[in-house]
Tab-separated table of C-alpha atoms (C1' of nucleotides) in Angstrom:
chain	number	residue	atom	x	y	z
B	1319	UNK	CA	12.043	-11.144	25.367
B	1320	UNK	CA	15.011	-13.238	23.725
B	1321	UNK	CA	13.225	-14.970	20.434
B	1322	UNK	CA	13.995	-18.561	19.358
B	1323	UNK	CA	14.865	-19.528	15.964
B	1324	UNK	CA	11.468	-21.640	15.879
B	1325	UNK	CA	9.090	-18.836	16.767
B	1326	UNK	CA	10.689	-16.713	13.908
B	1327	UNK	CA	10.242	-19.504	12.057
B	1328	UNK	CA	6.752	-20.343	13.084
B	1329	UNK	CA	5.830	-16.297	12.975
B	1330	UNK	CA	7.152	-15.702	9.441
B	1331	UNK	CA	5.950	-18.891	7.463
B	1332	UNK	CA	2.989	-18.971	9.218
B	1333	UNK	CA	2.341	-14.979	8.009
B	1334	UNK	CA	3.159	-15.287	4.948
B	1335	UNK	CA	1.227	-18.728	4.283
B	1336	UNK	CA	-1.467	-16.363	5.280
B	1337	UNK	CA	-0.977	-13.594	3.532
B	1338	UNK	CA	-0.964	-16.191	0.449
B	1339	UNK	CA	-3.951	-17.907	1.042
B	1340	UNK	CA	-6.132	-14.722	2.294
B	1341	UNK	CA	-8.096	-13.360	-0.588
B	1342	UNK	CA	-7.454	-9.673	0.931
B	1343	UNK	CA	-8.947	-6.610	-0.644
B	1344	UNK	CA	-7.079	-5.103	-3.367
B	1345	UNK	CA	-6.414	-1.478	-3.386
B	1346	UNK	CA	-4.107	0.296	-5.899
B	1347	UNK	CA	-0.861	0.500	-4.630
B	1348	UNK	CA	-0.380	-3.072	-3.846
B	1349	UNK	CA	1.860	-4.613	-6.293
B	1350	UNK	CA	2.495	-1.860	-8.108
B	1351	UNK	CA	6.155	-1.478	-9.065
B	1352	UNK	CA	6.308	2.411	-9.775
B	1353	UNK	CA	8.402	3.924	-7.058
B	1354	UNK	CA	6.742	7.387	-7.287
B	1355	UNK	CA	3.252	5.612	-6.778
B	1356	UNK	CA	4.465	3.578	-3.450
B	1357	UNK	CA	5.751	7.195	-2.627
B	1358	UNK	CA	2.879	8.754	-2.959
B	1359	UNK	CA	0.325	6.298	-1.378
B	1360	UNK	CA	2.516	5.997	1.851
B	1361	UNK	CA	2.501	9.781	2.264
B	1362	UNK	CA	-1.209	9.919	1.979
B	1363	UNK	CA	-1.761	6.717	4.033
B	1364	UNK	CA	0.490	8.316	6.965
B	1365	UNK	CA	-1.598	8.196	10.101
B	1366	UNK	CA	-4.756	7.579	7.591
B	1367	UNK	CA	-6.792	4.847	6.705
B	1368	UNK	CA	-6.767	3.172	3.639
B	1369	UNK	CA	-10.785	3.893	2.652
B	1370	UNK	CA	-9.794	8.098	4.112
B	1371	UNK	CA	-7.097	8.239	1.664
B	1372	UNK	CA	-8.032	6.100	-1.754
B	1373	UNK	CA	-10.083	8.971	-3.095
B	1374	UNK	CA	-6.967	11.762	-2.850
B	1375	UNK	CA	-4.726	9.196	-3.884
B	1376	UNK	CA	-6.710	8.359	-7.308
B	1377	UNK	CA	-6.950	11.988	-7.629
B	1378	UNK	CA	-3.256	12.490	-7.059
B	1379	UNK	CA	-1.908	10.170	-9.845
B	1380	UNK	CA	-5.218	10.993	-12.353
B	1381	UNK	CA	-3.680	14.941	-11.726
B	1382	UNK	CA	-0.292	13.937	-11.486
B	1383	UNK	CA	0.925	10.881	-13.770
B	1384	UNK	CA	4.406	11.209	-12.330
B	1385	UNK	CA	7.343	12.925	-10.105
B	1386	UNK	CA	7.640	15.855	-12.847
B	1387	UNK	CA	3.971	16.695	-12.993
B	1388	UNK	CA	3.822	16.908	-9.173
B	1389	UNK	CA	7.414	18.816	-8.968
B	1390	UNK	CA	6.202	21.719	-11.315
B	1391	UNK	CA	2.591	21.728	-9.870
B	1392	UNK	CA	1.646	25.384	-8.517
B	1393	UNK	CA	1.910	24.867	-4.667
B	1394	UNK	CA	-1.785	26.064	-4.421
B	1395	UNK	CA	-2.916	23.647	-6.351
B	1396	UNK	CA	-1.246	20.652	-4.378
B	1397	UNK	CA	-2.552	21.915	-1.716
B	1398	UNK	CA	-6.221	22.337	-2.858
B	1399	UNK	CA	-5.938	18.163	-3.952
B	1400	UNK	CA	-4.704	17.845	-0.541
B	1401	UNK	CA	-7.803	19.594	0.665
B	1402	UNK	CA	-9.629	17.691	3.945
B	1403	UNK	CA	-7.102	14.941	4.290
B	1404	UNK	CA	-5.106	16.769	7.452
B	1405	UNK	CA	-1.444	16.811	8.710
B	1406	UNK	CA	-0.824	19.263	5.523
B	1407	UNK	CA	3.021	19.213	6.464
B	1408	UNK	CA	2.766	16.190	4.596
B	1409	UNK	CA	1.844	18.159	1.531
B	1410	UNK	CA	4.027	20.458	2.200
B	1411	UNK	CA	6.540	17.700	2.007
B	1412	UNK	CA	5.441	15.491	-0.415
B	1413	UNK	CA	6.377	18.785	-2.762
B	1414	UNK	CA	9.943	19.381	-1.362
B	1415	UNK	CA	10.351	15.818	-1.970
B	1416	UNK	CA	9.207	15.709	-5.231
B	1417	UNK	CA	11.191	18.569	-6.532
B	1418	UNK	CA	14.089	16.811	-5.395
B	1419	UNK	CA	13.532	13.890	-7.130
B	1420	UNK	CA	12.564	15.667	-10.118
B	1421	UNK	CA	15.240	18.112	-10.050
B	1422	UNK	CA	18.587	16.025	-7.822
B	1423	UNK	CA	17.646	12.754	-9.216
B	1424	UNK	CA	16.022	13.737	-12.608
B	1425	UNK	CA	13.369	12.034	-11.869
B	1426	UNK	CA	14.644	8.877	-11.027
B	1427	UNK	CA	13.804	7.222	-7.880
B	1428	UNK	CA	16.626	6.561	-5.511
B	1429	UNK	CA	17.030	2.902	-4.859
B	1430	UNK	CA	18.743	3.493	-1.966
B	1431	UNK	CA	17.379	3.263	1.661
B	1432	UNK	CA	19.551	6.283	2.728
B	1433	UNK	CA	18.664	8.487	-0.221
B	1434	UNK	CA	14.529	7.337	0.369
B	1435	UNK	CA	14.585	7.923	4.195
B	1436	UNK	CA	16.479	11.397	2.933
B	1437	UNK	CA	13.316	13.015	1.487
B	1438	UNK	CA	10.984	15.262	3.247
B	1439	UNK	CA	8.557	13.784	5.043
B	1440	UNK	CA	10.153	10.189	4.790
B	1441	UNK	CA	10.848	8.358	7.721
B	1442	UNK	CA	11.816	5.392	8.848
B	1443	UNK	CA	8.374	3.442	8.199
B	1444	UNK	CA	7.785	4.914	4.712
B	1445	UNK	CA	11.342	4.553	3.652
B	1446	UNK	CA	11.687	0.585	4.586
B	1447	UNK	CA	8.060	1.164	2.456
B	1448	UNK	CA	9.310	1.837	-0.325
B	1449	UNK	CA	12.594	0.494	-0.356
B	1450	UNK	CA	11.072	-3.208	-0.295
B	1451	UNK	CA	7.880	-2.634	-2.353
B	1452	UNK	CA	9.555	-0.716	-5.067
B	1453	UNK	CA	13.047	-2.277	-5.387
B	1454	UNK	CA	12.835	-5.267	-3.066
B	1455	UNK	CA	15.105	-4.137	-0.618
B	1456	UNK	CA	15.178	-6.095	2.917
B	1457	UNK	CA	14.032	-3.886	5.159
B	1458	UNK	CA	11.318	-4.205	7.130
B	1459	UNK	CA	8.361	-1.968	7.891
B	1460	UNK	CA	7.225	-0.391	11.414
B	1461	UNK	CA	3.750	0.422	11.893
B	1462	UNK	CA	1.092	0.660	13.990
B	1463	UNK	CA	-0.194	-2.481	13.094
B	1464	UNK	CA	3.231	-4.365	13.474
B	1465	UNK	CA	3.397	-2.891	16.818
B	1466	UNK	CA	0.357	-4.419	17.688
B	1467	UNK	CA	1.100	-8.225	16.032
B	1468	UNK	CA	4.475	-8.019	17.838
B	1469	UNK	CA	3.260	-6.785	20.961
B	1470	UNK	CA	0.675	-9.652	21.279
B	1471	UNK	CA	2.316	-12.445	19.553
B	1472	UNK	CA	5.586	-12.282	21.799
B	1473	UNK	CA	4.048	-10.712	24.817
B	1474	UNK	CA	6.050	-7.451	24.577
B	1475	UNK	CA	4.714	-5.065	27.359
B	1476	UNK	CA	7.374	-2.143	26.417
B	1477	UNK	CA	5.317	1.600	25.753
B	1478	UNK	CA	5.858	0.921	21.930
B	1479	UNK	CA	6.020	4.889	21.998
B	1480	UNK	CA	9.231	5.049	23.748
B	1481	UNK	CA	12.534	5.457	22.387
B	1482	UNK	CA	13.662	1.968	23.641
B	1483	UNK	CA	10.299	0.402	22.724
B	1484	UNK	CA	10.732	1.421	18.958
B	1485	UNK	CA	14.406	0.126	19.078
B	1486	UNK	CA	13.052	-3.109	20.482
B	1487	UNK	CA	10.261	-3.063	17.803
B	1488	UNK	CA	12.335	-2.322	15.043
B	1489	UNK	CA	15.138	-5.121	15.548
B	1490	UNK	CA	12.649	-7.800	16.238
B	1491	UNK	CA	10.787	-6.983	13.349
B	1492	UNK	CA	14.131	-6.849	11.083
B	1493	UNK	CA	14.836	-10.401	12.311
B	1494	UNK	CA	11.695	-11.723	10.993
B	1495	UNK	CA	11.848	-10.167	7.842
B	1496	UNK	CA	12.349	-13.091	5.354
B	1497	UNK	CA	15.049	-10.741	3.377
B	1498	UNK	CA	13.988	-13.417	0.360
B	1499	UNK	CA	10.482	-11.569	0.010
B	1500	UNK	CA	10.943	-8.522	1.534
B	1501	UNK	CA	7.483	-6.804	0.120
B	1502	UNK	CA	5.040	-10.143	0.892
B	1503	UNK	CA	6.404	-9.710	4.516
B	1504	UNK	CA	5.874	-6.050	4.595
B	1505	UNK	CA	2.269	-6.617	2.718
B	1506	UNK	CA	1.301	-9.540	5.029
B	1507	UNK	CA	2.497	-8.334	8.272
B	1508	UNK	CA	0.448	-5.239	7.970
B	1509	UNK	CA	-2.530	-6.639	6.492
B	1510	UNK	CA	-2.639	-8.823	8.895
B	1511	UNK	CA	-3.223	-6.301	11.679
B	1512	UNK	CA	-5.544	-4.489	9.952
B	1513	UNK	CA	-8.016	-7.322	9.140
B	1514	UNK	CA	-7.100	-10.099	12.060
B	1515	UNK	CA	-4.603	-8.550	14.473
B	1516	UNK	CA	-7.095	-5.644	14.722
B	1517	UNK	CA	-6.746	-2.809	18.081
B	1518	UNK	CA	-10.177	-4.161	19.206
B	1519	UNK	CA	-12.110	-7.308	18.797
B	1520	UNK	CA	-9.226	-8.999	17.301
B	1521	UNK	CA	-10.347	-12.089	15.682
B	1522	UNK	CA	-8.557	-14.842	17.297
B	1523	UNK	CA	-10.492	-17.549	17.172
B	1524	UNK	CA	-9.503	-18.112	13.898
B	1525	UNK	CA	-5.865	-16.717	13.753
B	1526	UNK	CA	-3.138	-18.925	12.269
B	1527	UNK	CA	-1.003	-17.550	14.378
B	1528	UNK	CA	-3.063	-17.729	17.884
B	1529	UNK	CA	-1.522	-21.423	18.519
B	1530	UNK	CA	1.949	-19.353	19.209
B	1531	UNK	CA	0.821	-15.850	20.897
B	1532	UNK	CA	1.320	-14.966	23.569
B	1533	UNK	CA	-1.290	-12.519	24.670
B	1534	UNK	CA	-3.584	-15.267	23.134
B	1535	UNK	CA	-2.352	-17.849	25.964
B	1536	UNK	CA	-2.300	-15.440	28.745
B	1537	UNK	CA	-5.819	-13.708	27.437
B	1538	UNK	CA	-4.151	-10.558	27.546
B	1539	UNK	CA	-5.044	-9.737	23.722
B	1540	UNK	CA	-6.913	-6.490	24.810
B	1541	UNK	CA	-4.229	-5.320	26.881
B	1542	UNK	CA	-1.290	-5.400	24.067
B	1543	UNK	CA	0.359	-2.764	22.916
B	1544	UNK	CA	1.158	-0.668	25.674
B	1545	UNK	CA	1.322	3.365	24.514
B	1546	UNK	CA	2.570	5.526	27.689
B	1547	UNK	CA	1.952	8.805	26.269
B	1548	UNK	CA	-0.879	10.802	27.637
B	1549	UNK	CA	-2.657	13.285	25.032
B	1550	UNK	CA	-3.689	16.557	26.668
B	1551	UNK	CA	-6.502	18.730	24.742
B	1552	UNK	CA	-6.408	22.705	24.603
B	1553	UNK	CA	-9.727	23.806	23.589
B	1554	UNK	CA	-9.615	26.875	21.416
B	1555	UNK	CA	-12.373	29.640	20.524
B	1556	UNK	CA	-12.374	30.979	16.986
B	1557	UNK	CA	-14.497	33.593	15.925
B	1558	UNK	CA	-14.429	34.188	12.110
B	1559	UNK	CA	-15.618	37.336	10.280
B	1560	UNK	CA	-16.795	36.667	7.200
B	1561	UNK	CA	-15.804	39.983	5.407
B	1562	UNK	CA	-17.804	40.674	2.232
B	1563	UNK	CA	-17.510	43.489	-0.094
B	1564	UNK	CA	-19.986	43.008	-2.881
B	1565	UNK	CA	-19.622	39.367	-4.296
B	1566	UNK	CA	-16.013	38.937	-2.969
B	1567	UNK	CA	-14.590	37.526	0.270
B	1568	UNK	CA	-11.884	38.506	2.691
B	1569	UNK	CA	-9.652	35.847	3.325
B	1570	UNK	CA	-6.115	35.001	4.751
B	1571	UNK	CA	-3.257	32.266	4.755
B	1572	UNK	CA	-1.976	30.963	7.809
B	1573	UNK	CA	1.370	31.333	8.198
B	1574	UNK	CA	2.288	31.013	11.795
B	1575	UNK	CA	3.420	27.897	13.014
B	1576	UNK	CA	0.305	26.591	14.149
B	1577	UNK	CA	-2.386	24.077	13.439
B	1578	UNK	CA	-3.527	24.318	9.425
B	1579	UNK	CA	-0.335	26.046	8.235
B	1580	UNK	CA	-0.814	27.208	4.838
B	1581	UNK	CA	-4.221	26.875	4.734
B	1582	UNK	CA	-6.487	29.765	3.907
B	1583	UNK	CA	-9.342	31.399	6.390
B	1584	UNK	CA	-11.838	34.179	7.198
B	1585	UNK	CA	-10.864	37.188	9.613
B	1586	UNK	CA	-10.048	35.437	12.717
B	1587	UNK	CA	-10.326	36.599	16.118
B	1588	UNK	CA	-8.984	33.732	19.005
B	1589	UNK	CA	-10.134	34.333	22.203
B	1590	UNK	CA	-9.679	32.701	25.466
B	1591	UNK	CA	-13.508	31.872	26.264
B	1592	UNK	CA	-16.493	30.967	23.889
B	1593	UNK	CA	-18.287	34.517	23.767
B	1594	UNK	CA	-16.762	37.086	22.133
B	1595	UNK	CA	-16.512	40.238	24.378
B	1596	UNK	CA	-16.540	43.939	23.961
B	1597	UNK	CA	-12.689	44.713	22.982
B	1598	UNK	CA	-12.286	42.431	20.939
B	1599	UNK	CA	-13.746	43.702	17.901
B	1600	UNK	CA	-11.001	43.646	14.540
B	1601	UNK	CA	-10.178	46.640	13.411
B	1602	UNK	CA	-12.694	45.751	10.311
B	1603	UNK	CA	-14.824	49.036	10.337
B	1604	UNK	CA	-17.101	47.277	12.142
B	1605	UNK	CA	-19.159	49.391	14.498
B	1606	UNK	CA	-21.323	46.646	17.127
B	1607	UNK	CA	-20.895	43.339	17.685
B	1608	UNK	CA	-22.712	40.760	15.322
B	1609	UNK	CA	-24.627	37.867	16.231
B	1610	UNK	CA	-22.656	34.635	14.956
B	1611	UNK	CA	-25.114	32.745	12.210
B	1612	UNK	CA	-23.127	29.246	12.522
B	1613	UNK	CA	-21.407	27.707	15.011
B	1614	UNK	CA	-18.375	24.227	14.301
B	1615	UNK	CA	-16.420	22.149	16.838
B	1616	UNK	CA	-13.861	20.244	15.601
B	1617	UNK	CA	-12.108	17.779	17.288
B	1618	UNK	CA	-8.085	17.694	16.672
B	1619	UNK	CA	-5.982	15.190	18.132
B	1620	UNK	CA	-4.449	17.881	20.687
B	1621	UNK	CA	-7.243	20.804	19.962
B	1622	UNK	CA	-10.731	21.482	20.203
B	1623	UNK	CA	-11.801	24.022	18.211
B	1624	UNK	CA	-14.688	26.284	18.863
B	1625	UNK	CA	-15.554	28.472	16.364
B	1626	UNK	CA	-18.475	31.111	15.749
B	1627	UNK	CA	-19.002	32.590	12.003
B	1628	UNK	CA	-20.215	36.031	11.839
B	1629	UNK	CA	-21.148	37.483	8.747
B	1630	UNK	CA	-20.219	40.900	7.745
B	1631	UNK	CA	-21.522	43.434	4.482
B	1632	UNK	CA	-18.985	46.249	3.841
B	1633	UNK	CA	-19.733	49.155	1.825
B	1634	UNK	CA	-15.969	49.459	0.897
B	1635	UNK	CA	-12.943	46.928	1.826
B	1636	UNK	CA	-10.920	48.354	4.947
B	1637	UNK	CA	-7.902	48.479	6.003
B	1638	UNK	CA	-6.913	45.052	8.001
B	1639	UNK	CA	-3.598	44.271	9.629
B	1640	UNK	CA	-1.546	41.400	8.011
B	1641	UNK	CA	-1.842	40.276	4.807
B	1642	UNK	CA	-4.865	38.907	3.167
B	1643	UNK	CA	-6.737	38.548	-0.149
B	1644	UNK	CA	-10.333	39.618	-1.299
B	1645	UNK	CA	-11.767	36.916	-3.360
B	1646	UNK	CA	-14.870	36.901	-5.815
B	1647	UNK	CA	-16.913	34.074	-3.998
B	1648	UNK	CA	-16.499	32.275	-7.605
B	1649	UNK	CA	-12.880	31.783	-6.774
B	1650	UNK	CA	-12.983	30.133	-3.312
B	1651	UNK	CA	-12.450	26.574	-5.080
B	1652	UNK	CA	-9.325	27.606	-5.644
B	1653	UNK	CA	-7.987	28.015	-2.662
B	1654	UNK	CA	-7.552	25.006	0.360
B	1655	UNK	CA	-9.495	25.404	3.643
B	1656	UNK	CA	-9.634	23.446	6.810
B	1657	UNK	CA	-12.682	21.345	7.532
B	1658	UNK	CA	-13.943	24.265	9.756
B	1659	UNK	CA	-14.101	26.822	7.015
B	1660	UNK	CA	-15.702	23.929	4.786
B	1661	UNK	CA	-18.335	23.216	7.421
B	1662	UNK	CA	-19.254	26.738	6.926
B	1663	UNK	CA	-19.402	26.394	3.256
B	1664	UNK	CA	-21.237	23.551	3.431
B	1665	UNK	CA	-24.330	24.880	5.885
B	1666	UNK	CA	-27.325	25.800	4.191
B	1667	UNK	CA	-27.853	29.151	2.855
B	1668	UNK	CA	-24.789	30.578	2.623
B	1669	UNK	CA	-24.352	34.343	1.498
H	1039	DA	C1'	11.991	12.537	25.471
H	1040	DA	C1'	7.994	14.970	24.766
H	1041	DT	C1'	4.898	17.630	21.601
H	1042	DT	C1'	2.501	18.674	17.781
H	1043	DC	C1'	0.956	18.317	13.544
H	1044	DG	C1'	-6.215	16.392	10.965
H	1045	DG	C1'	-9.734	14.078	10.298
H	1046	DG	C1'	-12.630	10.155	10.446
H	1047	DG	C1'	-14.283	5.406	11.964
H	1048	DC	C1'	-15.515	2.475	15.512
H	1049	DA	C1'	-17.281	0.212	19.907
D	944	DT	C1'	-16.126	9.682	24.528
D	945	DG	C1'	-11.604	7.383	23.938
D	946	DC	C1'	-8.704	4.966	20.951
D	947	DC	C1'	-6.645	4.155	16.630
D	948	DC	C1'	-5.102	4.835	11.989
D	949	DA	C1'	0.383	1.964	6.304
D	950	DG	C1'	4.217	8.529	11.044
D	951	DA	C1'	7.290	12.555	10.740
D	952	DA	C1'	9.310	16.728	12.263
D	953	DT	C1'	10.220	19.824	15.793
D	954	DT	C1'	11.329	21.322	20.368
DNA sequence: AATTCGGGGCA
DNA sequence: TGCCCAGAATT
C-alpha cells in the first residue's frame, strides 16, 4: 500500500488539528518533561490501561521521587508496589533498569534512542516513548492503537503481529511522524485510538479523519487490524495448603520460570485434574486429605487457573522440601502475592 | 516465528 | 466468552 504525499499530509495535519482541538482527559504523565516519569508510566502502562495503571503509578513516584530512590529500593518492596498489576517481569525490569541509570548513567537519563531502547524491559514502543516525550526526539511510537488507526485509515490487511506486518507498521508510521513535533504526534496518534479509533464501536461518524479511510469507504472498520496469532489456553489445577503453626504462615517464592515468578504462595500441589487424589498428599505431616474451604479461577491470557485452598493447623512446623518461609500472619503485607492468593485473603473469615 | 509472560474492562 | 489493552523477552 504505496502512500501519497497528500494522504500523509491529510493524515498528519488532520491528527494533530485534532489532537489540538480535543479537550482529552488529562492524566499525569502527559506533558511532563521528567524522563524517569515517562519511564516509569510506559512500563506500567505496557499492555495496561490507563485507569488499571494510574493508581500504581501515583504510588510509584509518591514512594519513589526519582531513579535513585527506585535503584536502592529493597527488591521486595518494588515488588509489593507492583502488587496486582501482572506481567511482574516488568518489575523485575523496571529495577535492572533503574540501577543502571542510577549507577551507569548517575542518574541521568540517556537522551539517546540506542541507550533508552538498551534498558531492561525497553523496547521498541517505549523507547520511541520516551525518546520523543522526554527529549523530543523524532521517532515515532508503535502501539496497539496505531496499529489499529493505520490499519483502517490505509486499508492495511497485513497480521499486524507478523514480523513483516510490524516492519510495514513501523515505516509507515515513521513517515508520518511530523519530526517538527515529535511528542503531539505520538500523544495524538494514540489518543486518538483510544477515544475515536477505538477496537469496537469506533466512532466514525464523527471522525476527522473518516473523509480519507479507508476501511471507512469500504465499511470494513470492524474488520481492521488483522492479528493471525491464535491463543491456546492450558487450564491448570492448584491446590494450596495453607500451613499454619500458631499465628504464622507457611509460605514460598516462586522461582521457576513460570507464571508469577517471584511472587510469594502457600504450599502448592499442581495436579493434572481438579480433585486432588490419594498420592498426592505433600510431605506436610499431614495424615488425611482435607476438604478445600475456598475455591478461585483465574483467567490468564494463556492459563486458567484452578485452584482449591485447604487449610491446615500444625502442632509443630515440618520439614518441607524447597525453600520457604514461616510468616506471623501480621507480616503477610509485606510480601507480594498473585491475585489468587489475594482472592483468598480477601474471602470472608479467614483464619 | 512462535510463545509466554496478568489482570481487568467491555460488548 | 472473546477481544483488547500506551509490549517485551525468550525460545
Amino acid at each position: 500500500m504505496p502512500t501519497t504525499l497528500t494522504a500523509r499530509t491529510f493524515f498528519t495535519r488532520n491528527l494533530l488539528q485534532w489532537h489540538f482541538e480535543e479537550n482529552d482527559r488529562q492524566l499525569p504523565w502527559k506533558n511532563e518533561t521528567d524522563p524517569y516519569k515517562i519511564w516509569l508510566s510506559e512500563i506500567i502502562l505496557q499492555q495496561t490501561r490507563a485507569e488499571q495503571g494510574l493508581p500504581y503509578y501515583q504510588r510509584f513516584i509518591a514512594q519513589y521521587p526519582d531513579v535513585h530512590r527506585l535503584a536502592d529500593a529493597p527488591e521486595a518492596e518494588v515488588f509489593r508496589l507492583w502488587q496486582g498489576l501482572g506481567y511482574y517481569n516488568r518489575c523485575r525490569n523496571l529495577i535492572a533498569a533503574a540501577q543502571t541509570i542510577s549507577r551507569d548513567y548517575k542518574g541521568r537519563f540517556p537522551a539517546d534512542y540506542e541507550k533508552i531502547l538498551a534498558l531492561k524491559g525497553v523496547g521498541n514502543y517505549t523507547a520511541a516513548a520516551v525518546a520523543s516525550f522526554a527529549f523530543g526526539l523524532p521517532y515515532a511510537v508503535l502501539d496497539g492503537n496505531v496499529y489499529r488507526v493505520l490499519a483502517r485509515y490505509f486499508g492495511i490487511d497485513t497480521e499486524t503481529d507478523s514480523t513483516a506486518g510490524k516492519k510495514q507498521f513501523q515505516e509507515l508510521v515513521q513517515q508520518l511522524l511530523d519530526p517538527e513535533q515529535p511528542a503531539a504526534f505520538n500523544q495524538a496518534i494514540m489518543d486518538f485510538g483510544a477515544s475515536v479509533c477505538k477496537p469496537k464501536a469506533a466512532a466514525c461518524t464523527t471522525c476527522v479523519l473518516a473523509p480519507e479511510c479507508q476501511a471507512y469507504r469500504r465499511d470494513m472498520v470492524d474488520l481492521l487490524p488483522v492479528k493471525g496469532k491464535k491463543i491456546k489456553v492450558t487450564e491448570r489445577y492448584f491446590h494450596y495448603f495453607v500451613l499454619q503453626v500458631g499465628d504464622e504462615v507457611f509460605i514460598r517464592q516462586r522461582r521457576e520460570k513460570d507464571i508469577w515468578q517471584d511472587l510469594f504462595e502457600f504450599y502448592l500441589v499442581e495436579t493434572g485434574q481438579a480433585t486432588l487424589q490419594p498420592g498426592d498428599i505433600p510431605p506436610a505431616g499431614i495424615t488425611q486429605l482435607p476438604a478445600p474451604v475456598f475455591s478461585n479461577r483465574q483467567r490468564l491470557t494463556h492459563q486458567l487457573i484452578i485452584s482449591d485452598f485447604y487449610l491446615v493447623g500444625l502442632e509443630k512446623k515440618p520439614e518441607l522440601p524447597g525453600e520457604g518461609i514461616w510468616v506471623k500472619q501480621a507480616l503477610l503485607k509485606n510480601y507480594a502475592f498473585p491475585k489468587t492468593i489475594l482472592s483468598f485473603f480477601n474471602r470472608k473469615n479467614y483464619f
